Amino acid sequence: MSILTIENVSKRFGDNEVIQGLCLDVKAGEFVSILGPSGSGKSTIFNLVGGLLTPDEGKIQLQNKSIIGKNGSISYMPQTPSLLPWRTILQNVLLGQELQGEINREKAIEMIEKAGLNEFMHSYPHELSGGMKQRVAFIRALLSPQPIILLDEPFSALDELTRIDMQKWLLDIWDSHKPTILFVTHNIEEALFLSDRIFVLSHRPSHVISELKVPFSRPRKEELLLKDQFLESKRTIHFALKGRDSV
Ligand code: ADP
Ligand code: MG
């Protein structure tokens, strides 16, 4: 069953035509990535799905109901973790639930412990490293009751090693909870390592130039990053993106 469907969506800002005829869908329990160059409108897609912007054309449906212009229907993790500095880690994690009026404190505590942040439960965000803050923001998104989580390049500001650790952590959580995730990235490797399906976007005005079902079984281990089949898929996507470049 599709949780989210985007059909023929277009969006422009004045003369800047950012998205044109975009179609994609995310099914229940799926990990889907949108992969596109910087400036191709990925964050704009998130803002459209999150109801912060409205499309000029097209449909956006969550569980068969239009969510155009409606916020609060999806769980959203922006590009920077945006934790509230005056709230402790536990209080920050509980925020998504508070906003939706459903609090499960035990679950929050359990998730924080599983993320290895036990000793930071009552600390404030400034006491945590970048990777730790990302974990907190992700746990908050995961515990919010909405049916889909949107993640906008959550790891792009992290150094390479921390990023791989975070990807492994995310895969681990995903394997045990199977939340429905729509993930945005400009990193081919990251999309391949994490996702079930990938939608590759063109440059502006962006649309889907290729949809790829990721062939690797789960659970996935770091070694996968160096396997021939992985590198081959990486090349395929690289050329899909490049092919469009040279038109
Ligand atoms: P990406 O996330 O793929 O890097 P964005 O969605 O942030 O791309 O931006 C795509 C284009 O849309 C850029 O040219 C950007 O300047 C423009 N844009 C994004 N949001 C707005 C806005 N609120 N008002 C005007 N232009 C915007
Ligand atoms: Mg962006």
Short mmCIF file of C-alpha atoms and ligand atoms in Angstrom, two decimals:
data_model
loop_
_atom_site.label_atom_id
_atom_site.label_comp_id
_atom_site.label_asym_id
_atom_site.label_seq_id
_atom_site.Cartn_x
_atom_site.Cartn_y
_atom_site.Cartn_z
CA MET A 1 0.00 0.00 0.00
CA SER A 2 1.28 3.48 -0.81
CA ILE A 3 1.62 5.75 2.17
CA LEU A 4 2.71 8.78 0.20
CA THR A 5 2.07 9.59 -3.46
CA ILE A 6 3.29 12.64 -5.34
CA GLU A 7 1.70 13.01 -8.75
CA ASN A 8 2.74 15.46 -11.43
CA VAL A 9 3.83 18.10 -8.95
CA SER A 10 5.29 21.37 -10.23
CA LYS A 11 6.60 24.32 -8.28
CA ARG A 12 8.17 27.60 -9.30
CA PHE A 13 9.42 30.59 -7.36
CA GLY A 14 8.87 33.54 -9.70
CA ASP A 15 10.92 32.74 -12.83
CA ASN A 16 12.75 29.92 -11.14
CA GLU A 17 11.07 26.71 -12.21
CA VAL A 18 12.25 24.29 -9.55
CA ILE A 19 10.13 21.15 -9.95
CA GLN A 20 8.26 20.04 -13.03
CA GLY A 21 5.97 17.02 -13.28
CA LEU A 22 7.42 15.15 -10.33
CA CYS A 23 5.95 11.71 -9.58
CA LEU A 24 6.97 9.34 -6.83
CA ASP A 25 5.50 7.08 -4.19
CA VAL A 26 6.50 5.51 -0.89
CA LYS A 27 4.95 2.28 0.36
CA ALA A 28 4.33 1.21 3.96
CA GLY A 29 7.55 0.14 5.69
CA GLU A 30 9.72 1.21 2.77
CA PHE A 31 12.95 3.20 2.89
CA VAL A 32 12.92 5.44 -0.18
CA SER A 33 15.53 8.02 -1.15
CA ILE A 34 15.37 11.04 -3.38
CA LEU A 35 18.82 11.54 -4.86
CA GLY A 36 19.58 14.74 -6.69
CA PRO A 37 22.22 17.41 -7.21
CA SER A 38 22.28 20.47 -4.94
CA GLY A 39 19.68 22.98 -5.93
CA SER A 40 17.53 20.39 -7.67
CA GLY A 41 14.63 21.10 -5.34
CA LYS A 42 14.94 18.31 -2.78
CA SER A 43 14.24 20.49 0.24
CA THR A 44 11.44 22.12 -1.73
CA ILE A 45 9.85 18.67 -2.16
CA PHE A 46 10.05 18.23 1.59
CA ASN A 47 8.47 21.57 2.22
CA LEU A 48 5.68 20.68 -0.20
CA VAL A 49 5.05 17.33 1.49
CA GLY A 50 5.34 18.95 4.92
CA GLY A 51 2.72 21.54 3.95
CA LEU A 52 5.03 24.54 4.36
CA LEU A 53 4.72 25.27 0.62
CA THR A 54 1.93 24.51 -1.83
CA PRO A 55 2.53 23.17 -5.36
CA ASP A 56 1.45 25.08 -8.48
CA GLU A 57 0.17 21.85 -9.95
CA GLY A 58 -0.27 18.23 -8.99
CA LYS A 59 -1.38 16.05 -6.13
CA ILE A 60 0.26 15.08 -2.85
CA GLN A 61 -1.55 12.39 -0.91
CA LEU A 62 -0.89 10.71 2.39
CA GLN A 63 -2.86 7.48 2.80
CA ASN A 64 -5.12 8.57 -0.07
CA LYS A 65 -5.95 11.98 1.39
CA SER A 66 -4.62 15.26 0.05
CA ILE A 67 -2.13 16.92 2.40
CA ILE A 68 -1.52 20.00 0.28
CA GLY A 69 -0.97 22.96 2.60
CA LYS A 70 -1.48 20.83 5.72
CA ASN A 71 1.28 20.64 8.26
CA GLY A 72 1.62 18.17 11.08
CA SER A 73 0.70 15.14 8.99
CA ILE A 74 4.26 13.92 8.55
CA SER A 75 7.21 13.58 10.90
CA TYR A 76 10.04 15.76 9.68
CA MET A 77 13.73 15.92 10.41
CA PRO A 78 15.30 18.99 8.85
CA GLN A 79 18.84 19.41 7.48
CA THR A 80 20.13 20.62 10.88
CA PRO A 81 18.93 18.83 14.02
CA SER A 82 17.06 21.87 15.45
CA LEU A 83 16.93 20.78 19.05
CA LEU A 84 15.57 23.31 21.50
CA PRO A 85 18.58 24.53 23.53
CA TRP A 86 16.60 25.09 26.73
CA ARG A 87 15.19 21.57 26.79
CA THR A 88 17.07 18.48 27.96
CA ILE A 89 17.65 15.57 25.57
CA LEU A 90 14.68 13.66 27.00
CA GLN A 91 12.46 16.75 26.78
CA ASN A 92 13.58 17.32 23.19
CA VAL A 93 12.77 13.73 22.26
CA LEU A 94 9.31 14.06 23.81
CA LEU A 95 8.54 17.22 21.87
CA GLY A 96 7.19 15.51 18.74
CA GLN A 97 4.81 13.47 20.86
CA GLU A 98 3.74 16.49 22.90
CA LEU A 99 2.80 18.35 19.75
CA GLN A 100 0.62 15.42 18.71
CA GLY A 101 -0.79 14.92 22.21
CA GLU A 102 0.46 11.35 22.76
CA ILE A 103 3.26 10.85 25.25
CA ASN A 104 5.16 7.61 25.78
CA ARG A 105 7.96 8.48 28.16
CA GLU A 106 9.16 4.90 28.72
CA LYS A 107 9.58 4.33 24.99
CA ALA A 108 11.52 7.60 24.70
CA ILE A 109 13.84 6.61 27.52
CA GLU A 110 14.36 3.18 25.98
CA MET A 111 15.23 4.67 22.57
CA ILE A 112 17.68 7.15 24.09
CA GLU A 113 19.38 4.28 25.92
CA LYS A 114 19.55 2.19 22.75
CA ALA A 115 21.16 5.12 20.96
CA GLY A 116 23.95 5.01 23.55
CA LEU A 117 22.91 8.37 25.01
CA ASN A 118 21.88 7.19 28.45
CA GLU A 119 24.26 9.47 30.31
CA PHE A 120 23.03 12.47 28.30
CA MET A 121 19.33 11.95 29.06
CA HIS A 122 19.18 15.11 31.19
CA SER A 123 21.93 17.06 29.42
CA TYR A 124 21.30 19.99 27.11
CA PRO A 125 21.97 19.95 23.35
CA HIS A 126 25.15 22.08 23.54
CA GLU A 127 26.79 19.30 25.56
CA LEU A 128 26.43 16.81 22.66
CA SER A 129 28.48 16.23 19.49
CA GLY A 130 26.97 16.71 16.03
CA GLY A 131 26.36 12.97 15.55
CA MET A 132 24.68 12.70 18.95
CA LYS A 133 22.37 15.60 18.19
CA GLN A 134 21.39 13.90 14.95
CA ARG A 135 20.50 10.75 16.87
CA VAL A 136 18.31 12.75 19.23
CA ALA A 137 16.54 14.51 16.36
CA PHE A 138 16.01 11.18 14.65
CA ILE A 139 14.62 9.48 17.76
CA ARG A 140 12.23 12.40 18.13
CA ALA A 141 11.06 11.97 14.54
CA LEU A 142 10.78 8.21 14.99
CA LEU A 143 8.64 8.53 18.11
CA SER A 144 6.21 10.98 16.57
CA PRO A 145 3.00 9.18 15.66
CA GLN A 146 2.78 10.20 11.99
CA PRO A 147 2.88 7.42 9.35
CA ILE A 148 6.01 8.62 7.51
CA ILE A 149 9.31 10.24 8.45
CA LEU A 150 11.03 12.69 6.13
CA LEU A 151 14.78 13.13 6.53
CA ASP A 152 16.46 15.95 4.65
CA GLU A 153 20.21 15.26 4.20
CA PRO A 154 20.58 14.53 7.91
CA PHE A 155 24.21 13.42 7.66
CA SER A 156 25.63 15.85 5.14
CA ALA A 157 27.29 18.06 7.75
CA LEU A 158 29.07 15.15 9.46
CA ASP A 159 32.60 13.97 8.74
CA GLU A 160 32.93 10.76 6.70
CA LEU A 161 33.52 8.34 9.60
CA THR A 162 30.76 9.74 11.78
CA ARG A 163 28.48 9.66 8.75
CA ILE A 164 29.07 5.95 8.16
CA ASP A 165 28.49 5.26 11.87
CA MET A 166 25.24 7.20 11.71
CA GLN A 167 24.15 5.35 8.59
CA LYS A 168 24.79 2.02 10.30
CA TRP A 169 22.90 3.19 13.37
CA LEU A 170 19.98 4.32 11.23
CA LEU A 171 19.91 0.98 9.40
CA ASP A 172 19.89 -0.84 12.70
CA ILE A 173 16.94 1.15 13.99
CA TRP A 174 15.18 0.81 10.69
CA ASP A 175 15.62 -2.97 10.73
CA SER A 176 14.05 -3.25 14.16
CA HIS A 177 11.16 -0.76 13.71
CA LYS A 178 10.60 -0.67 9.92
CA PRO A 179 9.29 2.90 9.89
CA THR A 180 8.32 4.32 6.50
CA ILE A 181 11.08 6.75 5.52
CA LEU A 182 11.57 9.26 2.75
CA PHE A 183 15.23 10.29 2.77
CA VAL A 184 16.84 13.07 0.78
CA THR A 185 20.49 13.06 -0.20
CA HIS A 186 22.93 14.15 -2.88
CA ASN A 187 25.24 11.25 -1.96
CA ILE A 188 24.92 8.22 -4.26
CA GLU A 189 26.62 5.85 -1.86
CA GLU A 190 24.40 6.88 1.02
CA ALA A 191 21.23 6.38 -1.02
CA LEU A 192 22.40 2.92 -2.15
CA PHE A 193 23.50 1.80 1.29
CA LEU A 194 20.27 2.81 3.04
CA SER A 195 17.35 2.48 0.64
CA ASP A 196 14.94 -0.02 -0.85
CA ARG A 197 14.24 2.27 -3.80
CA ILE A 198 15.86 5.42 -5.16
CA PHE A 199 14.35 8.18 -7.25
CA VAL A 200 17.08 10.02 -9.15
CA LEU A 201 16.30 13.67 -9.90
CA SER A 202 17.46 15.78 -12.81
CA HIS A 203 18.78 19.31 -12.50
CA ARG A 204 16.22 22.12 -12.29
CA PRO A 205 13.43 22.02 -13.27
CA SER A 206 13.64 18.66 -11.63
CA HIS A 207 11.73 15.50 -12.29
CA VAL A 208 12.50 11.81 -11.84
CA ILE A 209 15.02 10.62 -14.44
CA SER A 210 15.41 7.16 -13.05
CA GLU A 211 13.83 4.90 -10.46
CA LEU A 212 15.97 2.13 -9.10
CA LYS A 213 15.16 -0.84 -6.90
CA VAL A 214 18.19 -1.44 -4.70
CA PRO A 215 19.21 -5.10 -5.07
CA PHE A 216 21.08 -5.63 -1.78
CA SER A 217 19.66 -7.84 0.95
CA ARG A 218 19.31 -6.73 4.56
CA PRO A 219 20.70 -6.44 7.14
CA ARG A 220 23.43 -4.51 5.32
CA LYS A 221 26.95 -4.29 6.65
CA GLU A 222 29.66 -1.74 6.01
CA GLU A 223 31.56 -4.26 3.83
CA LEU A 224 28.82 -3.85 1.25
CA LEU A 225 30.26 -0.41 0.41
CA LEU A 226 33.28 -2.08 -1.20
CA LYS A 227 31.59 -4.95 -3.05
CA ASP A 228 31.69 -5.06 -6.86
CA GLN A 229 27.92 -5.13 -7.16
CA PHE A 230 27.69 -2.01 -5.00
CA LEU A 231 30.27 -0.15 -7.06
CA GLU A 232 28.48 -1.18 -10.22
CA SER A 233 25.17 0.24 -8.98
CA LYS A 234 27.02 3.38 -7.97
CA ARG A 235 28.36 3.72 -11.51
CA THR A 236 24.92 3.20 -13.02
CA ILE A 237 23.47 6.02 -10.95
CA HIS A 238 26.48 8.22 -11.57
CA PHE A 239 25.93 7.93 -15.32
CA ALA A 240 22.18 8.44 -14.99
CA LEU A 241 22.92 11.76 -13.29
CA LYS A 242 25.71 12.65 -15.68
CA GLY A 243 23.75 11.75 -18.79
CA ARG A 244 21.29 14.40 -17.85
CA ASP A 245 24.12 16.83 -17.14
CA SER A 246 25.49 16.73 -20.64
CA VAL A 247 22.15 17.31 -22.44
P1 ADP B 1 18.12 21.26 -2.77
O1 ADP B 1 17.52 20.96 -1.45
O2 ADP B 1 17.96 20.16 -3.77
O3 ADP B 1 19.54 21.70 -2.70
P2 ADP B 1 16.25 23.49 -2.75
O4 ADP B 1 14.90 22.86 -2.74
O5 ADP B 1 16.75 24.02 -1.46
O6 ADP B 1 17.30 22.48 -3.41
O7 ADP B 1 16.27 24.69 -3.77
C1 ADP B 1 15.91 24.56 -5.13
C2 ADP B 1 15.76 25.92 -5.75
O8 ADP B 1 14.61 26.56 -5.23
C3 ADP B 1 16.93 26.86 -5.52
O9 ADP B 1 17.14 27.59 -6.71
C4 ADP B 1 16.42 27.77 -4.42
O10 ADP B 1 17.00 29.04 -4.52
C5 ADP B 1 14.94 27.85 -4.71
N1 ADP B 1 14.11 28.05 -3.50
C6 ADP B 1 13.94 27.15 -2.51
N2 ADP B 1 13.08 27.61 -1.57
C7 ADP B 1 12.72 28.85 -1.98
C8 ADP B 1 11.84 29.87 -1.44
N3 ADP B 1 11.16 29.67 -0.32
N4 ADP B 1 11.71 31.00 -2.14
C9 ADP B 1 12.37 31.20 -3.31
N5 ADP B 1 13.20 30.29 -3.87
C10 ADP B 1 13.38 29.14 -3.22
MG MG B 2 18.32 20.88 0.52
#
